[in-house]
Short mmCIF file of C-alpha atoms and ligand atoms in Angstrom, two decimals:
data_model
loop_
_atom_site.label_atom_id
_atom_site.label_comp_id
_atom_site.label_asym_id
_atom_site.label_seq_id
_atom_site.Cartn_x
_atom_site.Cartn_y
_atom_site.Cartn_z
CA MET T 689 0.00 0.00 0.00
CA LYS T 690 1.15 3.60 -0.62
CA ILE T 691 0.90 5.38 2.70
CA LEU T 692 1.45 9.03 3.62
CA ILE T 693 2.75 9.34 7.17
CA THR T 694 2.37 12.89 8.46
CA GLY T 695 4.75 13.65 11.31
CA GLY T 696 7.05 10.88 10.07
CA ALA T 697 10.13 12.73 11.36
CA GLY T 698 8.80 12.61 14.92
CA TYR T 699 9.07 10.00 17.66
CA ILE T 700 5.98 7.87 16.97
CA GLY T 701 5.68 8.69 13.26
CA GLY T 702 9.36 7.82 12.70
CA THR T 703 8.81 4.44 14.35
CA ALA T 704 5.79 3.85 12.09
CA VAL T 705 7.84 4.73 9.00
CA GLU T 706 10.51 2.19 9.95
CA ILE T 707 8.12 -0.66 10.77
CA MET T 708 5.77 -0.12 7.82
CA ARG T 709 8.51 0.25 5.20
CA GLY T 710 9.97 -2.97 6.61
CA GLN T 711 6.63 -4.63 5.83
CA GLY T 712 6.90 -3.57 2.18
CA HIS T 713 4.62 -0.52 2.18
CA GLU T 714 5.61 2.45 0.00
CA ILE T 715 5.93 5.35 2.42
CA SER T 716 5.85 9.13 1.93
CA ILE T 717 6.38 11.61 4.76
CA LEU T 718 5.00 15.12 5.27
CA ASP T 719 6.70 16.91 8.16
CA ASP T 720 7.76 20.50 8.80
CA CYS T 721 10.43 19.29 11.25
CA SER T 722 9.25 21.79 13.86
CA THR T 723 9.68 19.10 16.52
CA GLY T 724 10.83 16.22 14.31
CA HIS T 725 14.32 15.29 13.18
CA VAL T 726 15.29 14.99 9.53
CA ASP T 727 18.12 12.57 10.41
CA THR T 728 15.59 9.86 11.38
CA ILE T 729 14.17 9.71 7.85
CA PRO T 730 15.37 6.75 5.76
CA LYS T 731 16.91 7.68 2.41
CA ASP T 732 14.52 5.47 0.41
CA VAL T 733 11.25 7.16 1.45
CA ARG T 734 9.74 10.19 -0.23
CA PHE T 735 10.03 13.19 2.11
CA VAL T 736 8.07 16.42 1.59
CA GLN T 737 9.35 18.98 4.07
CA GLY T 738 6.16 20.95 4.36
CA SER T 739 3.38 22.00 6.68
CA LEU T 740 -0.21 21.00 7.36
CA LEU T 741 -0.83 24.73 7.14
CA ASN T 742 0.11 24.74 3.43
CA PRO T 743 -2.48 22.92 1.25
CA SER T 744 -0.23 22.75 -1.81
CA GLU T 745 2.48 20.97 0.21
CA ILE T 746 -0.13 18.51 1.50
CA ALA T 747 -1.37 17.91 -2.06
CA ASP T 748 2.20 17.25 -3.19
CA ALA T 749 2.78 14.77 -0.34
CA LEU T 750 -0.52 12.98 -1.12
CA THR T 751 0.46 12.17 -4.71
CA GLY T 752 -0.27 8.50 -5.42
CA THR T 753 -1.34 7.79 -1.83
CA ASP T 754 -3.88 5.11 -0.82
CA ALA T 755 -4.09 5.97 2.89
CA VAL T 756 -2.86 8.47 5.48
CA ILE T 757 -1.57 7.87 8.99
CA HIS T 758 -1.77 11.27 10.64
CA PHE T 759 0.70 11.82 13.50
CA ALA T 760 1.73 15.42 12.75
CA GLY T 761 0.76 18.03 15.29
CA LYS T 762 1.58 19.90 18.44
CA SER T 763 1.50 17.72 21.54
CA LEU T 764 2.69 19.49 24.68
CA VAL T 765 -0.07 20.07 27.23
CA GLY T 766 1.72 22.96 28.97
CA GLU T 767 2.55 24.70 25.69
CA SER T 768 -1.08 24.38 24.62
CA VAL T 769 -2.14 26.32 27.73
CA ASP T 770 0.35 29.10 26.84
CA LYS T 771 -0.33 29.06 23.08
CA PRO T 772 -3.86 27.78 22.44
CA ALA T 773 -4.12 29.54 19.06
CA LEU T 774 -1.07 27.64 17.79
CA TYR T 775 -2.67 24.35 18.85
CA TYR T 776 -6.02 25.15 17.19
CA SER T 777 -4.26 26.36 14.06
CA VAL T 778 -1.95 23.35 13.58
CA ASN T 779 -3.98 20.50 15.08
CA VAL T 780 -7.47 21.53 14.00
CA GLY T 781 -6.85 23.89 11.03
CA GLY T 782 -3.99 21.72 9.75
CA THR T 783 -6.11 18.56 9.90
CA ARG T 784 -8.98 20.42 8.16
CA ASN T 785 -6.54 21.19 5.32
CA LEU T 786 -5.40 17.56 5.25
CA LEU T 787 -8.98 16.21 5.05
CA ASP T 788 -9.85 18.67 2.26
CA GLU T 789 -6.77 17.74 0.24
CA MET T 790 -7.47 14.03 0.80
CA TYR T 791 -11.01 14.53 -0.51
CA LYS T 792 -9.74 16.36 -3.61
CA ALA T 793 -7.15 13.62 -4.23
CA GLY T 794 -9.68 10.80 -3.68
CA VAL T 795 -7.79 9.41 -0.65
CA LYS T 796 -10.43 7.84 1.59
CA LYS T 797 -8.56 6.18 4.45
CA ILE T 798 -7.09 7.77 7.56
CA VAL T 799 -5.78 6.65 10.94
CA PHE T 800 -5.42 9.56 13.36
CA SER T 801 -3.32 10.00 16.53
CA SER T 802 -5.83 11.08 19.12
CA SER T 803 -5.19 11.14 22.84
CA ALA T 804 -6.43 10.16 26.29
CA ALA T 805 -6.39 13.93 26.92
CA THR T 806 -9.79 14.02 25.17
CA TYR T 807 -11.38 12.47 28.27
CA GLY T 808 -10.13 14.94 30.90
CA GLU T 809 -10.78 14.06 34.55
CA PRO T 810 -12.19 10.49 34.35
CA LEU T 811 -15.47 9.55 36.01
CA GLN T 812 -14.65 5.85 35.72
CA ILE T 813 -11.49 3.73 35.71
CA PRO T 814 -10.55 2.02 33.43
CA ILE T 815 -11.71 4.55 30.82
CA PRO T 816 -13.77 3.14 27.91
CA GLU T 817 -14.22 4.94 24.58
CA SER T 818 -17.82 5.68 25.61
CA ALA T 819 -16.63 7.78 28.59
CA THR T 820 -17.55 11.46 28.74
CA THR T 821 -15.10 13.66 26.85
CA SER T 822 -14.29 16.80 28.77
CA PRO T 823 -10.71 17.88 28.07
CA THR T 824 -8.98 19.97 30.74
CA ASN T 825 -6.50 21.71 28.41
CA PRO T 826 -6.39 23.10 24.83
CA TYR T 827 -4.28 20.17 23.60
CA GLY T 828 -7.00 17.68 24.56
CA ALA T 829 -9.68 20.01 23.18
CA THR T 830 -7.97 20.14 19.78
CA LYS T 831 -7.67 16.33 19.65
CA LEU T 832 -11.37 16.01 20.48
CA ALA T 833 -12.27 18.61 17.83
CA VAL T 834 -10.36 16.60 15.23
CA ASP T 835 -12.05 13.35 16.30
CA GLN T 836 -15.43 15.08 15.83
CA MET T 837 -14.37 16.55 12.48
CA ILE T 838 -13.35 13.09 11.26
CA THR T 839 -16.72 11.63 12.35
CA THR T 840 -18.48 14.27 10.23
CA GLU T 841 -16.10 13.64 7.34
CA SER T 842 -16.85 9.93 7.38
CA ARG T 843 -20.61 10.60 7.30
CA THR T 844 -20.57 13.33 4.67
CA ARG T 845 -17.68 12.33 2.42
CA GLY T 846 -17.48 8.57 2.98
CA LEU T 847 -14.12 8.65 4.76
CA ALA T 848 -12.98 5.34 6.31
CA ALA T 849 -11.35 6.37 9.57
CA ALA T 850 -9.99 5.36 12.94
CA SER T 851 -8.94 7.60 15.83
CA LEU T 852 -6.51 5.95 18.22
CA ARG T 853 -6.55 7.51 21.67
CA TYR T 854 -3.09 6.87 23.07
CA PHE T 855 -2.43 6.92 26.77
CA ASN T 856 1.34 7.31 27.54
CA VAL T 857 3.63 6.12 24.76
CA ALA T 858 7.14 4.99 25.71
CA GLY T 859 10.02 2.78 24.59
CA ALA T 860 12.14 2.85 21.45
CA LEU T 861 12.86 0.87 18.28
CA HIS T 862 16.29 -0.28 17.17
CA CYS T 863 16.91 -0.24 13.41
CA ASP T 864 19.89 -0.24 11.05
CA ARG T 865 20.31 3.53 11.60
CA GLY T 866 20.47 3.14 15.39
CA TRP T 867 17.71 3.79 17.93
CA LEU T 868 14.53 5.68 17.12
CA SER T 869 13.41 7.19 20.43
CA GLU T 870 11.91 10.22 22.12
CA ARG T 871 13.83 13.43 21.39
CA HIS T 872 11.29 16.01 22.48
CA ASN T 873 12.49 19.45 23.55
CA PRO T 874 11.39 20.21 26.17
CA GLU T 875 10.92 16.58 27.22
CA THR T 876 7.80 16.32 29.38
CA HIS T 877 7.49 12.53 29.44
CA LEU T 878 8.37 10.65 32.62
CA ILE T 879 10.59 7.81 31.39
CA PRO T 880 13.11 9.88 29.36
CA ASN T 881 13.17 12.44 32.17
CA ILE T 882 13.96 9.74 34.73
CA LEU T 883 16.80 8.50 32.54
CA CYS T 884 18.22 12.04 32.14
CA SER T 885 18.07 12.75 35.86
CA SER T 886 21.00 13.04 38.25
CA VAL T 887 21.61 13.89 41.89
CA GLU T 888 21.88 17.56 40.86
CA ASN T 889 18.79 17.25 38.63
CA PRO T 890 16.46 14.84 40.46
CA VAL T 891 13.20 13.51 39.00
CA LYS T 892 10.32 15.74 40.10
CA ILE T 893 7.37 13.79 41.50
CA PHE T 894 4.33 16.02 41.07
CA GLY T 895 2.20 15.20 44.10
CA SER T 896 2.88 12.51 46.67
CA ASP T 897 -0.49 12.86 48.42
CA TRP T 898 -2.79 11.47 45.73
CA PRO T 899 -5.39 8.89 46.79
CA THR T 900 -3.28 6.00 45.41
CA ALA T 901 -1.37 3.21 47.20
CA ASP T 902 1.97 5.08 47.23
CA GLY T 903 0.53 8.60 46.92
CA THR T 904 1.82 9.25 43.38
CA CYS T 905 -0.17 9.52 40.13
CA ILE T 906 -0.96 6.36 38.18
CA ARG T 907 -0.67 6.31 34.39
CA ASP T 908 -1.03 3.70 31.66
CA TYR T 909 2.00 3.15 29.39
CA VAL T 910 2.14 1.47 25.97
CA HIS T 911 5.31 0.53 24.07
CA VAL T 912 5.71 2.42 20.79
CA ILE T 913 6.21 -0.85 18.84
CA ASP T 914 2.91 -2.26 20.19
CA LEU T 915 1.29 1.09 19.38
CA ILE T 916 2.38 0.92 15.72
CA ASP T 917 1.12 -2.66 15.52
CA ALA T 918 -2.31 -1.30 16.48
CA HIS T 919 -2.08 1.32 13.69
CA ILE T 920 -1.40 -1.39 11.13
CA LYS T 921 -4.38 -3.39 12.37
CA ALA T 922 -6.55 -0.26 12.42
CA LEU T 923 -5.57 0.55 8.83
CA ASP T 924 -6.51 -2.97 7.74
CA SER T 925 -9.86 -2.73 9.53
CA LEU T 926 -11.08 0.56 8.00
CA GLN T 927 -14.56 0.58 6.46
CA ASN T 928 -16.12 3.22 4.20
CA GLU T 929 -18.26 5.83 5.98
CA LEU T 930 -17.24 4.50 9.40
CA HIS T 931 -15.16 6.26 12.03
CA GLU T 932 -14.08 4.00 14.88
CA ILE T 933 -12.37 5.21 18.06
CA TYR T 934 -10.03 2.92 20.03
CA ASN T 935 -8.12 3.46 23.26
CA LEU T 936 -4.50 2.29 23.19
CA GLY T 937 -2.73 1.59 26.45
CA SER T 938 -1.80 -1.50 28.39
CA GLY T 939 -4.95 -1.64 30.48
CA ASP T 940 -2.67 -1.53 33.56
CA GLY T 941 -1.53 1.42 35.60
CA TYR T 942 1.88 2.21 37.06
CA SER T 943 2.47 4.82 39.74
CA VAL T 944 5.29 7.32 39.27
CA ARG T 945 7.23 5.54 42.03
CA GLN T 946 6.73 2.16 40.29
CA VAL T 947 8.14 3.59 37.04
CA VAL T 948 11.12 5.01 38.97
CA ALA T 949 11.64 1.55 40.56
CA ALA T 950 11.59 -0.11 37.11
CA ALA T 951 14.19 2.44 35.94
CA CYS T 952 16.37 1.77 39.03
CA GLU T 953 16.31 -1.92 38.14
CA ALA T 954 17.32 -1.21 34.52
CA PHE T 955 20.04 1.25 35.62
CA GLY T 956 21.31 -0.97 38.42
CA HIS T 957 21.49 1.97 40.84
CA SER T 958 19.19 4.34 42.71
CA ILE T 959 17.59 7.40 41.10
CA ALA T 960 17.28 10.73 42.89
CA THR T 961 13.71 12.05 43.19
CA ILE T 962 12.22 15.15 44.75
CA ASP T 963 8.61 15.50 45.88
CA SER T 964 7.01 18.56 44.25
CA PRO T 965 3.51 20.06 44.47
CA ARG T 966 0.67 18.59 42.41
CA ARG T 967 0.25 20.13 38.93
CA PRO T 968 -3.17 21.70 38.36
CA GLY T 969 -5.36 19.62 36.05
CA ASP T 970 -3.47 16.34 36.65
CA PRO T 971 -5.94 13.49 37.35
CA ALA T 972 -4.85 10.99 40.06
CA VAL T 973 -5.36 7.88 37.90
CA LEU T 974 -5.60 7.36 34.12
CA ILE T 975 -5.94 3.77 32.93
CA ALA T 976 -7.32 2.71 29.54
CA ASP T 977 -10.02 0.16 28.97
CA ILE T 978 -8.50 -1.50 25.89
CA GLY T 979 -11.26 -4.09 25.43
CA LYS T 980 -12.46 -2.54 22.17
CA ALA T 981 -8.97 -2.65 20.58
CA ARG T 982 -8.52 -6.23 21.82
CA THR T 983 -11.71 -7.47 20.20
CA GLY T 984 -12.19 -5.01 17.30
CA LEU T 985 -8.56 -4.99 16.12
CA ASP T 986 -7.43 -8.34 17.56
CA TRP T 987 -4.63 -6.33 19.20
CA ALA T 988 -2.87 -6.82 22.50
CA PRO T 989 0.16 -5.07 23.96
CA THR T 990 3.12 -7.45 24.36
CA ARG T 991 5.81 -5.29 26.01
CA GLY T 992 5.65 -4.20 29.65
CA ILE T 993 7.09 -1.26 31.58
CA GLN T 994 10.48 -3.00 32.02
CA ALA T 995 10.91 -3.25 28.23
CA MET T 996 9.85 0.39 27.79
CA VAL T 997 12.41 1.57 30.33
CA ALA T 998 15.17 -0.78 29.10
CA ASP T 999 14.72 0.24 25.44
CA THR T 1000 14.66 3.93 26.29
CA LEU T 1001 17.80 3.48 28.40
CA ALA T 1002 19.55 1.60 25.57
CA SER T 1003 18.60 4.37 23.13
CA PHE T 1004 20.20 6.97 25.41
CA ASN T 1005 23.54 5.10 25.59
N1 NAD I 452 3.94 10.71 22.77
C1 NAD I 452 2.79 10.41 23.42
O1 NAD I 452 2.81 9.85 24.54
C2 NAD I 452 1.45 10.75 22.78
C3 NAD I 452 0.27 10.49 23.51
C4 NAD I 452 -0.96 10.78 22.91
C5 NAD I 452 -1.01 11.27 21.62
N2 NAD I 452 0.16 11.55 20.94
C6 NAD I 452 0.06 12.11 19.59
O2 NAD I 452 0.89 11.35 18.71
C7 NAD I 452 1.40 12.19 17.67
C8 NAD I 452 2.90 12.02 17.58
O3 NAD I 452 3.48 12.37 18.83
P1 NAD I 452 5.07 12.34 19.05
O4 NAD I 452 5.28 12.08 20.51
O5 NAD I 452 5.70 11.48 18.04
O6 NAD I 452 5.41 13.87 18.79
P2 NAD I 452 6.59 14.52 17.87
O7 NAD I 452 6.60 15.96 18.24
O8 NAD I 452 7.84 13.74 18.03
O9 NAD I 452 6.02 14.31 16.40
C9 NAD I 452 5.13 15.20 15.78
C10 NAD I 452 5.64 15.49 14.40
O10 NAD I 452 4.73 16.40 13.74
C11 NAD I 452 5.51 17.37 13.03
N3 NAD I 452 4.68 18.58 12.86
C12 NAD I 452 4.28 19.44 13.81
N4 NAD I 452 3.57 20.44 13.26
C13 NAD I 452 3.52 20.20 11.92
C14 NAD I 452 2.95 20.88 10.81
N5 NAD I 452 2.29 22.03 10.94
N6 NAD I 452 3.09 20.34 9.58
C15 NAD I 452 3.79 19.17 9.41
N7 NAD I 452 4.38 18.50 10.43
C16 NAD I 452 4.24 19.01 11.67
C17 NAD I 452 6.73 17.59 13.91
O11 NAD I 452 7.82 18.18 13.23
C18 NAD I 452 7.02 16.18 14.40
O12 NAD I 452 7.91 15.49 13.55
C19 NAD I 452 0.96 13.61 18.01
O13 NAD I 452 -0.18 13.92 17.24
C20 NAD I 452 0.61 13.52 19.50
O14 NAD I 452 -0.35 14.47 19.86
C21 NAD I 452 1.38 11.30 21.50
#
């Protein structure tokens, strides 16, 4: 299949490029490299360095495409609070441009990177796809707006679509060019931050008085390789005029202290931490109900937190 991967120079998109080209798909990439890295792009894929904000660059990237996997976008919660207009422009406006150019080009299949941030403060744990969506920040609001836009697009223009609501993505992929791993700047994700910490720069634990067993927040982590496997299954499952939404996580939660303990084990030594105040808007527990992905996509995560930490550590060395 000829697949356009938007955001293919980024962490998750780059991993998708590597795995899907390895399976024999013909891959093109559209990325403006605002947070991505051109050095992760294999030489044998077509790369359009362009923006979702420029319809002619999207049209160019779509040439000959059968399907789109849409990772490109802005994804920092804190930045979205400071710069909501940027998030609406790129995530919502940029995806509007992409859907319009897909329609003009007759491309009718899309898999979209949505987020658990669409749910906001959960009323039930684990969180099913039918849970109330009430995002607590502009990032989550833009992801929800795109999910809704895609639902309309599938009804009105026959798009075959899936939105995959990721919980926390972690881990790395080793390939012939080295490790493909998280290189966000600033890095807001727990596992790379733990691995970059030191006695002088201890890991900040935001809140140690949450109503959880050890007092720290609980999150659900999924390995990036398992995540891409779900994208491939979602792509294969697409049906005309249908938009399906699936949660992707492990279905298990790990507290911040449990993730630190897993990292200590991988490192073979202790890791300095410092208890800091809770961050406003942080829910105590976020765990995905992944039953729909298990049955609807015949997907199951296969790599646990130890593999996520070990692969990230290996990618840093
Ligand atoms: N990493 C996670 O834990 C997580 C969780 C939930 C959802 N997501 C979503 O997954 C997707 C990928 O996340 P990531 O962690 O790989 O982030 P990333 O920042 O590494 O990748 C995003 C890519 O999009 C590109 N991009 C940004 N704006 C663009 C524009 N206007 N035009 C073209 N390209 C543009 C960037 O250059 C980058 O390569 C994002 O949509 C993110 O919201 C990630």
